[in-house]
Every structure is written in C-alpha cells, then in structure tokens.
Coordinates of C-alpha atoms in Angstrom, one line a residue:
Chain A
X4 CA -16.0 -24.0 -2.5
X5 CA -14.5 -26.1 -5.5
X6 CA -11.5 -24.6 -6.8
X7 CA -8.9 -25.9 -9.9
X8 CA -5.6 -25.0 -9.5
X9 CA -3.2 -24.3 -12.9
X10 CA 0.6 -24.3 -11.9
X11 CA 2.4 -26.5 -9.2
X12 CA 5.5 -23.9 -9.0
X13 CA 6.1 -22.6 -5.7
X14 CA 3.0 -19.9 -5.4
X15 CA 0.6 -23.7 -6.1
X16 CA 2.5 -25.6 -3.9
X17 CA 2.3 -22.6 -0.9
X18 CA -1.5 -22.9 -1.8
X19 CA -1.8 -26.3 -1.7
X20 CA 0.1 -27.0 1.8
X21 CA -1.9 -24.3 3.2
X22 CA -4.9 -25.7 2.2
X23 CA -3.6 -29.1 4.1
X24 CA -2.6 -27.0 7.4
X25 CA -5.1 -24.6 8.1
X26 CA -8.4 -27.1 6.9
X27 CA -9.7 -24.8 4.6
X28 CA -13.3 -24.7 3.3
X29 CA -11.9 -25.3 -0.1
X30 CA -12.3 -28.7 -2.2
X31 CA -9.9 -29.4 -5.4
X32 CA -11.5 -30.6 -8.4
X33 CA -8.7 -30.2 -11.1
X34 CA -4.9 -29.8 -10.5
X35 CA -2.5 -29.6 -13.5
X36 CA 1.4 -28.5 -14.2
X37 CA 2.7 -27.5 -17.5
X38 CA 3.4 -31.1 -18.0
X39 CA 0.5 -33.1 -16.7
X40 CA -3.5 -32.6 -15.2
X41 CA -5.6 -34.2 -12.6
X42 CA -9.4 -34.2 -12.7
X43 CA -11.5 -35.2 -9.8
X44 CA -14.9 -33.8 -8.7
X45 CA -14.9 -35.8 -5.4
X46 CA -11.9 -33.9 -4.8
X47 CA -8.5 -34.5 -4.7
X48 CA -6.1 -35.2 -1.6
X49 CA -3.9 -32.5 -2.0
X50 CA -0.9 -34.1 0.4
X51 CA -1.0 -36.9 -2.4
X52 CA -0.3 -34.7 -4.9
X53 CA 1.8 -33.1 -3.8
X54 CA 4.0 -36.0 -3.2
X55 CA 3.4 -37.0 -6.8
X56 CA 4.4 -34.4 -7.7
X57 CA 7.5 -34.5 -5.3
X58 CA 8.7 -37.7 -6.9
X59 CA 7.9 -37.9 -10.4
X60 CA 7.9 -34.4 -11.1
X61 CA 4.2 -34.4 -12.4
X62 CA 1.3 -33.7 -10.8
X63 CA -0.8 -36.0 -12.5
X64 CA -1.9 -37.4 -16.1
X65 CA 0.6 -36.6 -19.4
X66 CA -2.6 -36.8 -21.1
X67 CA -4.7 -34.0 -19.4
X68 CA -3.3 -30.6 -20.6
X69 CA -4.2 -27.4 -18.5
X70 CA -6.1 -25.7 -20.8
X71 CA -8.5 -29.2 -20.5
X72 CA -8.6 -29.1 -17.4
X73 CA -10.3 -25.4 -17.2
X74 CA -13.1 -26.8 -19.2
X75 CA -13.9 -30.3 -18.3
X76 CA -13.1 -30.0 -14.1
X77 CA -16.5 -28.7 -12.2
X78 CA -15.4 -26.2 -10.1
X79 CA -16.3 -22.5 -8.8
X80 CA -13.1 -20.6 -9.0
X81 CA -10.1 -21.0 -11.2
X82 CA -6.6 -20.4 -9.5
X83 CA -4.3 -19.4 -12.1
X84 CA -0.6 -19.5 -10.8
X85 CA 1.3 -20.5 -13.7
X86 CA 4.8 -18.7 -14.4
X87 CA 4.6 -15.0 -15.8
X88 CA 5.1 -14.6 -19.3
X89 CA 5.1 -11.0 -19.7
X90 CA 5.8 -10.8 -23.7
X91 CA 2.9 -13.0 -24.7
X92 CA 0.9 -13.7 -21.2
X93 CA 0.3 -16.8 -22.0
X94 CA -1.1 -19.4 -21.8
X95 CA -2.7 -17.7 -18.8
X96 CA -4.3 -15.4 -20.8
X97 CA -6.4 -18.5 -22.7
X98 CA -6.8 -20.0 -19.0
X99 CA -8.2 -17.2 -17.6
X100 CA -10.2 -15.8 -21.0
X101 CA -12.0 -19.8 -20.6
X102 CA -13.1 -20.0 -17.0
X103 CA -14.3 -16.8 -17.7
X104 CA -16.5 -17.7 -20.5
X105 CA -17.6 -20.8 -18.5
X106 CA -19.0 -18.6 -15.8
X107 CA -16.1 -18.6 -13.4
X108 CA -14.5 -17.0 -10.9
X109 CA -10.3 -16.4 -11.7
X110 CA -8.0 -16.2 -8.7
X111 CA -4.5 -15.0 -10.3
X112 CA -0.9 -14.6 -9.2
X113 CA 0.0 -13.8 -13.3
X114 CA 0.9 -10.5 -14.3
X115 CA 1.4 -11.6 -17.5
X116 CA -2.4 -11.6 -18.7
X117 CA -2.9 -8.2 -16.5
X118 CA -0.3 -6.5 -17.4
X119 CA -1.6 -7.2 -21.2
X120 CA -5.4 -7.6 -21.5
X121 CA -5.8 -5.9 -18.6
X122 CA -9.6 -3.9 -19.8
X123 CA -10.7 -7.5 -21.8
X124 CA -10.4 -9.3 -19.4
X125 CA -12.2 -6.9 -16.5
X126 CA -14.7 -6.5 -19.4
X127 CA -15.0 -9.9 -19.7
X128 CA -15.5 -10.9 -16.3
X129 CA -18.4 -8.2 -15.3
X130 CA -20.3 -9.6 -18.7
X131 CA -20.5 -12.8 -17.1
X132 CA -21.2 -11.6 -13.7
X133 CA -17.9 -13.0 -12.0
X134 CA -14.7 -11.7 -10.5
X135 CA -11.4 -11.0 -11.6
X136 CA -9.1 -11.1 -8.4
X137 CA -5.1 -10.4 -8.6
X138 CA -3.7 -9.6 -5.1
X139 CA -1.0 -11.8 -5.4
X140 CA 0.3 -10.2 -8.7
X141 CA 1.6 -7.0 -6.8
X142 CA 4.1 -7.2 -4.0
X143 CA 3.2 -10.9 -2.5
X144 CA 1.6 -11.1 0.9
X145 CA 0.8 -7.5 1.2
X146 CA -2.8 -6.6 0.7
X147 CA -2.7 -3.5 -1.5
X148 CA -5.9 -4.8 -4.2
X149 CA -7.6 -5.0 -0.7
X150 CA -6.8 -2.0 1.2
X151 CA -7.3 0.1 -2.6
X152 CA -10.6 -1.6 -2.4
X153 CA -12.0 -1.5 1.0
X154 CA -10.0 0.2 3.1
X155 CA -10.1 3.3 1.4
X156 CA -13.0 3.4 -0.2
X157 CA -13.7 6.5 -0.4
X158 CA -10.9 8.0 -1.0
X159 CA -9.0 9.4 -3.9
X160 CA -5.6 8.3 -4.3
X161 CA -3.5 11.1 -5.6
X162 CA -0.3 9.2 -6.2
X163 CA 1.3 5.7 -5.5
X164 CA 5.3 5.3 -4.9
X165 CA 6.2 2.1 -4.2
X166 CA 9.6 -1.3 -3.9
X167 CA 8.4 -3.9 -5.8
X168 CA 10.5 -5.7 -6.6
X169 CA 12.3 -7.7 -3.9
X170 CA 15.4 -8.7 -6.0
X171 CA 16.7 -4.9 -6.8
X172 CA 16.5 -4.0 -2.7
X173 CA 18.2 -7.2 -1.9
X174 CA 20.5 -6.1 -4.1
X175 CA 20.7 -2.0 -3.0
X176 CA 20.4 -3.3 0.4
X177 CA 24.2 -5.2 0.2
X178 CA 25.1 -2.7 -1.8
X179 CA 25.0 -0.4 0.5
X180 CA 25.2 -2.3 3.9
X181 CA 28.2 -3.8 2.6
X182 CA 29.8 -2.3 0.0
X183 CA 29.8 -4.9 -2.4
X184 CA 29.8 -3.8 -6.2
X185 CA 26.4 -4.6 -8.3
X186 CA 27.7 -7.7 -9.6
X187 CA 28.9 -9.4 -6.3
X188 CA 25.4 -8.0 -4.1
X189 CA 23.6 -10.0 -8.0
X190 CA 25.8 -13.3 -7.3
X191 CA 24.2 -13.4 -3.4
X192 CA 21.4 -12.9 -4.2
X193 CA 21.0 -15.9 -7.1
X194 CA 22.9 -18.5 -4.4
X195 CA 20.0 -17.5 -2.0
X196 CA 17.7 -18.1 -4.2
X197 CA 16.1 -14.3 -4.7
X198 CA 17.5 -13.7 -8.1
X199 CA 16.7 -15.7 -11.6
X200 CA 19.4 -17.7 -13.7
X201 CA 18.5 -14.4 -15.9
X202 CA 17.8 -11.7 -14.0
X203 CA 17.2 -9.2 -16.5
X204 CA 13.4 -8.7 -15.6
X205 CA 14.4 -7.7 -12.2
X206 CA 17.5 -5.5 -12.2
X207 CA 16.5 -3.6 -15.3
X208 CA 12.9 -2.9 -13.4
X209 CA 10.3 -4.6 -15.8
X210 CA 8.9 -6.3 -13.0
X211 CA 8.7 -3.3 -10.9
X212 CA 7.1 -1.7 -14.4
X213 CA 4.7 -4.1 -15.1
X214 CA 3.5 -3.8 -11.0
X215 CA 3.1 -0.2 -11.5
X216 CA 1.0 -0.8 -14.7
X217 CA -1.6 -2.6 -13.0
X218 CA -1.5 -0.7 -9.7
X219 CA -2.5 2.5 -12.4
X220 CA -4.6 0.3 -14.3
X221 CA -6.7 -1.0 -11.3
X222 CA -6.8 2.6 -9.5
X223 CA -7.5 5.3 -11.9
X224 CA -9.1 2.8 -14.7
X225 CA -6.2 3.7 -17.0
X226 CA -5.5 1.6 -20.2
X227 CA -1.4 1.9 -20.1
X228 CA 1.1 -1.0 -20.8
X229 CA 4.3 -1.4 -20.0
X230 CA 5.8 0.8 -22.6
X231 CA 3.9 3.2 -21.0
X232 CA 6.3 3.5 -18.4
X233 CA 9.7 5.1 -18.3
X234 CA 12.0 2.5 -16.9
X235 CA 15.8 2.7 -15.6
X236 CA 16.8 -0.5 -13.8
X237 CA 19.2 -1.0 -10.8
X238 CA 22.5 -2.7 -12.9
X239 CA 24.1 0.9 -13.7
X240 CA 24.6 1.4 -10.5
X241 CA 28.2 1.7 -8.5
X242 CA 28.8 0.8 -5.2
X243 CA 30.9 4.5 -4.9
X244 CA 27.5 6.1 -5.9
X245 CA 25.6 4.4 -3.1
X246 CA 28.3 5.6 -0.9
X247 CA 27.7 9.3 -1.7
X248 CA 24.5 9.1 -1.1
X249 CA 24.7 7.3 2.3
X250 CA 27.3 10.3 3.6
X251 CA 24.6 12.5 3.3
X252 CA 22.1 9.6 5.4
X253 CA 20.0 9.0 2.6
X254 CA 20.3 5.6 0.5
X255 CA 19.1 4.6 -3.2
X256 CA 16.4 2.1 -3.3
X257 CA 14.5 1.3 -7.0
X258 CA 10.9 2.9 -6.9
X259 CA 7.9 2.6 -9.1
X260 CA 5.5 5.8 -9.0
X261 CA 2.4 6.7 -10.2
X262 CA 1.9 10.4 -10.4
X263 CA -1.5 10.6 -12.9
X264 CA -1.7 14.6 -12.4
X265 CA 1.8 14.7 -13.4
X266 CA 1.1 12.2 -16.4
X267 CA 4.2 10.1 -14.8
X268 CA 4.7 6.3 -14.4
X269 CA 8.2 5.9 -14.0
X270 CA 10.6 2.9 -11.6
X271 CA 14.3 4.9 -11.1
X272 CA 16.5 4.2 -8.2
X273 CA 16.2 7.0 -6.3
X274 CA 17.7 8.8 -3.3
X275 CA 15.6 8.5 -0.3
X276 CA 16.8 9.5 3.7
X277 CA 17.7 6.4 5.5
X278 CA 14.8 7.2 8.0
X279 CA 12.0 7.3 4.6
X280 CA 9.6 4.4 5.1
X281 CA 10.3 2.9 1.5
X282 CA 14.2 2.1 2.9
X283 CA 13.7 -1.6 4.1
X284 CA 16.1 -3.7 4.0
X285 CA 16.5 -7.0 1.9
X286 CA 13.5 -8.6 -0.2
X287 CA 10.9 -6.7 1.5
X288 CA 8.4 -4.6 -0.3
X289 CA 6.6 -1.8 0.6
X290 CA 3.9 0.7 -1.0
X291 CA 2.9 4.3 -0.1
X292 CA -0.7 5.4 -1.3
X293 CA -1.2 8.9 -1.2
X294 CA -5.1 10.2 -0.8
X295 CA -7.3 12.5 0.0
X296 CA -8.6 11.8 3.1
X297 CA -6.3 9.0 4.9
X298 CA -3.2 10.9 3.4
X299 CA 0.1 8.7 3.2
X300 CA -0.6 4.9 4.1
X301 CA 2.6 3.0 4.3
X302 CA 2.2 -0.9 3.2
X303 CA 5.0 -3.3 4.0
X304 CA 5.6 -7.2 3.9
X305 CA 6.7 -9.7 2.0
X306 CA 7.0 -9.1 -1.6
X307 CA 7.8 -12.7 -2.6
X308 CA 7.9 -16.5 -1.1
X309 CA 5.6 -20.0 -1.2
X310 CA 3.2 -19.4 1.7
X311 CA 3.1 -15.3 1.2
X312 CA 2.0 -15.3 -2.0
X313 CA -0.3 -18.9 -1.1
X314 CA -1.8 -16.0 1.8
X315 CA -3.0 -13.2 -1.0
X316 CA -4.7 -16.0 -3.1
X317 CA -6.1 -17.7 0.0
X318 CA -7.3 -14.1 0.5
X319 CA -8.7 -13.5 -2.7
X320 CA -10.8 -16.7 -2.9
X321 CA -12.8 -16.3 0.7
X322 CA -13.1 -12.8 -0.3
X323 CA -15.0 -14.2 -3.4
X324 CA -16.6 -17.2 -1.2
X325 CA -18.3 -14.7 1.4
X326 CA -19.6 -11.9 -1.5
X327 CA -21.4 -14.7 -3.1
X328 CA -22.6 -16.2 -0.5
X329 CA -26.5 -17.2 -0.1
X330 CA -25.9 -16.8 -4.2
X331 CA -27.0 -19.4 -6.4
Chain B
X223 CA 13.5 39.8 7.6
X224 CA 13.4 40.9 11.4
X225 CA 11.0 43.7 12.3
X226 CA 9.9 45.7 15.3
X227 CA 6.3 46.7 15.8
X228 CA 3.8 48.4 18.5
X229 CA 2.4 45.5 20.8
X230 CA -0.9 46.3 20.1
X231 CA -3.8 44.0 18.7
X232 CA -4.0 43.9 14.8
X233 CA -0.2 45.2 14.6
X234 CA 0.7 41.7 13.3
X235 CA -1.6 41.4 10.5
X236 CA -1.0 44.8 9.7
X237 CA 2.5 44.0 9.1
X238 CA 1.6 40.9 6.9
X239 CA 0.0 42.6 4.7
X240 CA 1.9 44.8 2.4
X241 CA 3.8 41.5 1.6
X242 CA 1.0 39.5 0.0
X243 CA 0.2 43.2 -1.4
X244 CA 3.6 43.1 -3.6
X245 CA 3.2 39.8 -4.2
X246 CA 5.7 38.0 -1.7
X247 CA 5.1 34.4 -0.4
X248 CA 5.1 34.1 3.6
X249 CA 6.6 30.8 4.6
X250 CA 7.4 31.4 8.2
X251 CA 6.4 34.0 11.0
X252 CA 8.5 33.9 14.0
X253 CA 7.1 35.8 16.4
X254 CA 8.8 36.7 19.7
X255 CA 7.8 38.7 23.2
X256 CA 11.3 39.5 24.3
X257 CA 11.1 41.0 27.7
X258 CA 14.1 42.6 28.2
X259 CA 13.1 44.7 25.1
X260 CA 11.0 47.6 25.7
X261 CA 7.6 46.4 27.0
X262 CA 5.5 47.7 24.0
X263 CA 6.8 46.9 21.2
X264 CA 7.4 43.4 19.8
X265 CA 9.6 41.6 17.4
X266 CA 8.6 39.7 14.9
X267 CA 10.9 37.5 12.6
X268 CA 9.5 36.6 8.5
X269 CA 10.7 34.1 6.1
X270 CA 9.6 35.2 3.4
X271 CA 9.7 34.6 -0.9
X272 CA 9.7 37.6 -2.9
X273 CA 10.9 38.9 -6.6
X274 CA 14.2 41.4 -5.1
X275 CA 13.0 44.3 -7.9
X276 CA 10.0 44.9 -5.1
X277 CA 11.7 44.8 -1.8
X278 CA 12.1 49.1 -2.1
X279 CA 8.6 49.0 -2.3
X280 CA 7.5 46.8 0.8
X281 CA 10.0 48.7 2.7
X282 CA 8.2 51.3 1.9
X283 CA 5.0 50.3 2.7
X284 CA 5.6 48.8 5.4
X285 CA 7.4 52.0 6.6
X286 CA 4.2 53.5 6.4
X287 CA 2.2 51.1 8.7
X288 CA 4.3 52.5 11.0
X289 CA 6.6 49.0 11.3
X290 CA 10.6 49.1 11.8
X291 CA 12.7 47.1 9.8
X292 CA 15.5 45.6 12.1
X293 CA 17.2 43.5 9.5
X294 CA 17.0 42.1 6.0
X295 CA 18.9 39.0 5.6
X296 CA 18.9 37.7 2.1
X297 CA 19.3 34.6 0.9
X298 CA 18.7 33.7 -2.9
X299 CA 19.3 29.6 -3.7
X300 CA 17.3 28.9 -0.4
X301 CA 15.6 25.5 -2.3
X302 CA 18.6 22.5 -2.7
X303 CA 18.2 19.0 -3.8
X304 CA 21.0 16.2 -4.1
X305 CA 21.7 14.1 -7.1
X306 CA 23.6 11.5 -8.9
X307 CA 25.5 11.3 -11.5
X308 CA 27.2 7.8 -12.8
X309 CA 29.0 7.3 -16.3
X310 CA 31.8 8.6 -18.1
X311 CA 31.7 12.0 -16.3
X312 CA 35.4 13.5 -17.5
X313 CA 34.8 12.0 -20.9
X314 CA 31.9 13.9 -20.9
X315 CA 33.0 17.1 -19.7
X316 CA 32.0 17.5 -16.6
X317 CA 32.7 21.3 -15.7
X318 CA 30.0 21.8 -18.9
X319 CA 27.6 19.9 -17.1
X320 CA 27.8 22.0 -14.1
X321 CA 28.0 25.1 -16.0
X322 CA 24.8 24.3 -18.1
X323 CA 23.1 24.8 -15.0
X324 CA 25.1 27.4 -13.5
X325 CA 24.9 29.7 -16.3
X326 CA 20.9 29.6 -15.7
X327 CA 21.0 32.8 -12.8
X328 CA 18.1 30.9 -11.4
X329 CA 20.3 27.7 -10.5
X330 CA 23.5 26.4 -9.6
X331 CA 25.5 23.5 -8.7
X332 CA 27.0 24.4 -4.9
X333 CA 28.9 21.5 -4.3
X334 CA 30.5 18.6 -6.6
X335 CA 31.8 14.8 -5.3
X336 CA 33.5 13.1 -7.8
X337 CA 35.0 9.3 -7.2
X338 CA 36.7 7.7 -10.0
X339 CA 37.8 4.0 -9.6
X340 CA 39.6 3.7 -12.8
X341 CA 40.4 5.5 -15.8
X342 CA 38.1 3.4 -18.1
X343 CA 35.5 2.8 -15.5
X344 CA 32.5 4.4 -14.7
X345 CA 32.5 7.3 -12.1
X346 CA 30.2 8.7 -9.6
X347 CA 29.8 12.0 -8.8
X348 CA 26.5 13.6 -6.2
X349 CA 26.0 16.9 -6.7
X350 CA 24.0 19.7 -4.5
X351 CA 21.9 21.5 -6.4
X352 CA 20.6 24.8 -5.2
X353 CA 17.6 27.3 -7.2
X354 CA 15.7 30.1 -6.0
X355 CA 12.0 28.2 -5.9
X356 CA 10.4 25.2 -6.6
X357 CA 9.9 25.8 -10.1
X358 CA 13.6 26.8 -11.0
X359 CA 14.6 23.7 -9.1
X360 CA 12.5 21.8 -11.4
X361 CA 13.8 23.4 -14.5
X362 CA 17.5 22.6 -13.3
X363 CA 16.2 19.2 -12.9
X364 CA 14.5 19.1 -16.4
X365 CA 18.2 20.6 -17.6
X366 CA 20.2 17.9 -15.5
X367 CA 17.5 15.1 -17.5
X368 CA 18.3 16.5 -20.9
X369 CA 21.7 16.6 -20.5
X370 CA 22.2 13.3 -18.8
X371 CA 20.6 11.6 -21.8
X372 CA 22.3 13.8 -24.1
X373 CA 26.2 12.1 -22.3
X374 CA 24.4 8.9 -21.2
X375 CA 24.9 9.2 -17.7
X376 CA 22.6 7.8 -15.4
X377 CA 20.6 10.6 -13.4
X378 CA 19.6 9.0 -9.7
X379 CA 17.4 11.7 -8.6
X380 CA 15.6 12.5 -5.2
X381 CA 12.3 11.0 -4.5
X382 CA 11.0 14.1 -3.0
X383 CA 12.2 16.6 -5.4
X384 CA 9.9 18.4 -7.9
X385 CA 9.8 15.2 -10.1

C-alpha cells in the first residue's frame, strides 16, 4: 500500500518510526512538512528522512509545497497529520478535500477539517467511493471510531460521557493529589511537556468540545459545531473546591457528554466518586458509551503521545488496506 | 412503611396493590419471615413514593385487605445531590442563594461548606442539596444554573445528577 504523509510533527514522526520498527506493508511515495516536500514513487527510506529532517529541520525540497505533493505523488491513501487549526481547518481541509477528488483514501489525526466540514467532506468521500478515517482525532490510541463501528454494531448508543482532553486531568489530577492551585498543577504540566506555550484550547475545554462534536457527529449523523456545545473549561477552578469535593470521596475531573434525548452537548468539570471509571489519573483518557444492548462500555488509554497516536493511524490504514482488498 | 400481614399465598401482592391504586411509586419491598413472631403472619417492610394528601386513603385501603400497619416512617427530601459553588459567594449574597432554593417547599439546601482564602479572592463553597423526587431535584438544579449565571459563579455539578 502506497501512502503520502502531510506533517512531520510528532503524530508523522510516531508513524514513520513505526513504519521502520514493525516492517509494515506500507511504501511512502510523498513526504512533506509545512516547510518543504519529498516525492518518490519508488518509495522513500523513511529512517533517511527522518534524519533529514532531524538535522536540517526539513524533510525534504523548499520547492515542493504540501498541497503539491497531494496531487503529483502516486499513492493510495493520504495521511493527513498536520497541526489542528480549529478556526479555519486548514490547510487540512484543502489536503484532504484534493486526495479526495483524486480518488483517494484520507487517514486523519486533524480535528480541524472534522470538526468544520464535517458532512462535505463524508459527502465527499462516499461520491468518489473512498474512505474518510479519523481514529486518531479523538482520544489518541484508544479505538473508539472502531469499537462505535464494529464492535457495537448493532447497537444504539444512548449517550457518550467522556476525558478528553489529557491536559485538564493532568491538571485536576495534581490538583487534587497534591494540592497545588490551578496555576502551579498548569506550570507542571508545560515543563513536562503536556500543556502548550498557550494553553487556552485545553484548560478552557475547546479541545474536549470539538472531540465531542465529532463523537455526535459520527454517531447520531448530527450536523453540530463547536458552538453547538456549551463549554466551561477547567481554569476557574480552586484547589479549596477540589478539596470539598474529595472529603466527600468524590473528585472533579473535566467531562464532555453527549446526551441527544436530552438535546445536550456539554464539557463541565464535574463531581464524580473517586471509585467512577472516568477518575484516572494524569493524561489518560477514557470514554463511556452507553447502549442498548452492551449497556455501559468503559474505553481507556492513552489520549496523547508520538507512537499512540502513530497506533490509531496505523490502525486506520490496514483497516482500509484489508476492506479493499482483492479491489481494483 | 412496616406492615404485618397473614402468611398466606397472594397476601403480598394483595398488599401492593392499593399503592399503585393511589398512585404511589414502590422502590423497595423488604420482606422478612421473623420466627420468633407469631408463625402466621409475616412482616413486610416498603419504601415507597407517594403524594402525603393520599396516605389516609391507602391506610384505608389497605386496612380493608385486611393488612396491619406497624409503622409509618416518613421521610420527605429522601433524593440529595452535592455541588459546587466557586466565585465571589459573600459578594453575592450567599444566604439568597440558599434561600432561592429553600423557599421552593420542594427543595432545600441541608448543608453549606464555605472556604474563603482571602477577602478579594475567589471562594468555594459544596453544598448538599436535598428534593422530594427526581424531578424537583432537577428543578433546584435548573434554579442553582440560573442563579449561578445570574452572580457568575461557577456551578461544578454532579455527573450523575438529573442533568
């Protein structure tokens, strides 16, 4: 299978290396960063790059743009893991609308372009008989697209409450474990590397938001955006009220829900018993899908990281690589 | 409420059903073969929801089936949910924030925590609230949201509660 690859941030990188490790049946036609592009259709040594990429900060050519790259390279599926802009979604959005249009499959860790175009570009992709996948666009290495998908097919999932964002329960978790204020718990978590130089998208819960949109948009086939959803973030919160909460044995952890019989999309902090299966502690994630049949299934795993997120779109393009098999 | 009643096939359901007949909601039937009691009979323990203008009449009826009443323990607030409460909460008046729901009869605040770090800093308070069902609980919540925006405080509310 011949795949391009648009970003060389960590979630390209974690693909990349994985590719390397674990010999898989994948061959890279077409690498590019936001800066530079490689085009190859004998395939590209992806250890080479990398080191390129490692020493001059550029993967490849100044002269091949990304957007070039998604139409000249020859190639099966697109991997689009460029950073998330989730005002404009782009340029994913161009990237993804353009391997479409050439006939191609589009592997995606960008919420941007889902959060936004979410119906288009679904649209767009059954019109030209190809598939949209997006595992790694909500909470990392867990397989919730998957399990929605296959698992519990079949089912009718009632309601969806969920961490996702990794950041906020790091946060919550020192908070509370030990009793730093908001601001200190924020400071750890940047010098380890789990929060932004801005963290706003985090700690006011957009990212947890715009997870939730797509969750809803991909379950029940709803058409909401992020203003859809009533949003309270984590940096309100005292350390004292954490405290009153954990003398009773419960804790507050930031939770996105999906309630479509209650017409709610919401992400509050929320109090939850210590012993609820959403508390985890640090930058895990977790989601709980409520059906019909299976009643409460409990995801949890790693919401963030190189190789985690590498193992959703690893997951994503065999899963497309097996269902069109024997296909011309 | 605790009642005493023949040992006898069909007594139970018998008992049972004068209360979904006035409209009362069964949520628990303890039912008990004490020995040292008198052999026949049996004693039978409900939890049970029901508007207090009809408990003459189930008494009543149930009088009639031939069941004893033992005891009637009442207890009105029996649904209670914690929450939050962060911001400027003496500013804001805080006994008229408990007394907005108080002054329902369907709902009250039980119990109030209040820490305050500083004068001009923000202060937490948790709060146990307590309503007669589901639905009042969820009308003291919708009161608690209203005013919470009203005095921007931030509301932290439970995950189970009738959101």
């Amino acid at each position: 299978m011949r795949i391009v690859i648009l970003g060389m941030g960590s979630v390209g990188r974690g693909v990349l290396a994985s590719i390397m490790e674990k010999d898989l049946p994948f061959t890279v036609t077409g690498i590019a960063d936001s800066k530079s592009g490689i085009v190859d259709p004998s395939g590209i040594d992806p250890g080479k790059v990398m080191t390129i990429k490692r020493e001059k900060g550029i993967c490849g050519n100044p002269g091949i743009t990304p957007i070039d790259v998604v139409r000249q390279a020859d190639y099966d599926v697109l991997v689009e893991v460029t950073t998330t802009n989730a005002t404009t979604g782009e340029p994913a959005t161009s990237h993804i609308r353009e391997a479409i249009m050439r006939g191609r499959h589009v592997v995606t860790s960008n919420k941007g372009p889902l959060a936004l175009h979410f119906r288009e570009l679904k649209a767009l992709a059954r019109e030209h008989d190809v598939s949209l996948r997006y595992e790694a666009t909500v909470a990392g290495a867990i397989p919730v697209m998957h399990t929605i998908e296959n698992g519990l097919a079949g089912n009718r999932i009632n309601a969806i409450y969920g961490v996702l964002n990794g950041t906020c329960n790091y946060i919550l978790t020192r908070m509370a474990e030990e009793g730093l204020s908001y601001e200190q718990a924020l400071i750890e978590a940047r010098e380890l590397g789990y929060a932004e130089a801005d963290p706003t998208y985090d700690v006011k819960g957009i990212d947890a938001a715009i997870k939730v949109v797509i969750l809803a948009n991909t379950i029940w086939n709803m058409n909401v955006g992020l203003s859809d959803v009533e949003v309270t973030g984590i940096d309100l919160l005292t350390t004292a009220a954490i405290r009153l909460a954990e003398e009773q044995d419960c804790t507050i952890r930031l939770l996105g829900e999906a309630v479509p019989n209650k017409n709610l999309l919401r992400v509050s902090p929320r109090i939850l018993p210590r012993d609820h299966p959403l508390v985890l502690n640090g930058t895990l994630n977790a989601l709980t899908l409520s059906t019909d049949l299976a009643g409460d299934i409990t995801l949890i795993g790693k919401g963030a990281g190189s190789k985690e997120t590498a193992s959703a779109i690893i997951g994503d393009i065999l899963f497309i690589k097996r269902m069109y098999a024997g296909r011309a | 409420m605790k009642l005493e009643m023949k040992d006898t096939p069909g007594q139970l359901v018998a008992a049972l059903r004068p209360i979904s007949d006035v409209g009362g909601n069964i949520v628990a039937v303890i039912h008990q073969h004490d020995r040292a009691s008198h052999a026949d009979t049996l004693g039978v323990q409900i939890v049970l929801e029901i508007d207090e203008l009809r408990i003459p009449e189930l008494v009543s009826r149930l009088k009639e089936t031939g069941v004893s009443i033992q005891r009637i323990g009442e207890e009105r607030l029996v649904y209670k949910e914690t929450v939050i409460l962060i911001g400027h909460l003496m500013h804001t008046d805080i006994a008229d924030t408990v007394d907005q729901i108080d002054r329902t009869g369907f709902a009250e605040i039980t119990e109030l925590n209040i820490v305050m770090p500083a004068v001009q800093e923000r202060s937490s308070a948790r709060l146990i609230v307590r309503a007669v069902s589901r639905d009042d609980m969820e009308r003291a919540l919708e009161i608690l949201r209203a005013v919470s925006k009203e005095k921007e405080l931030l509301l932290i509310e439970p995950l189970d509660g009738a959101a």
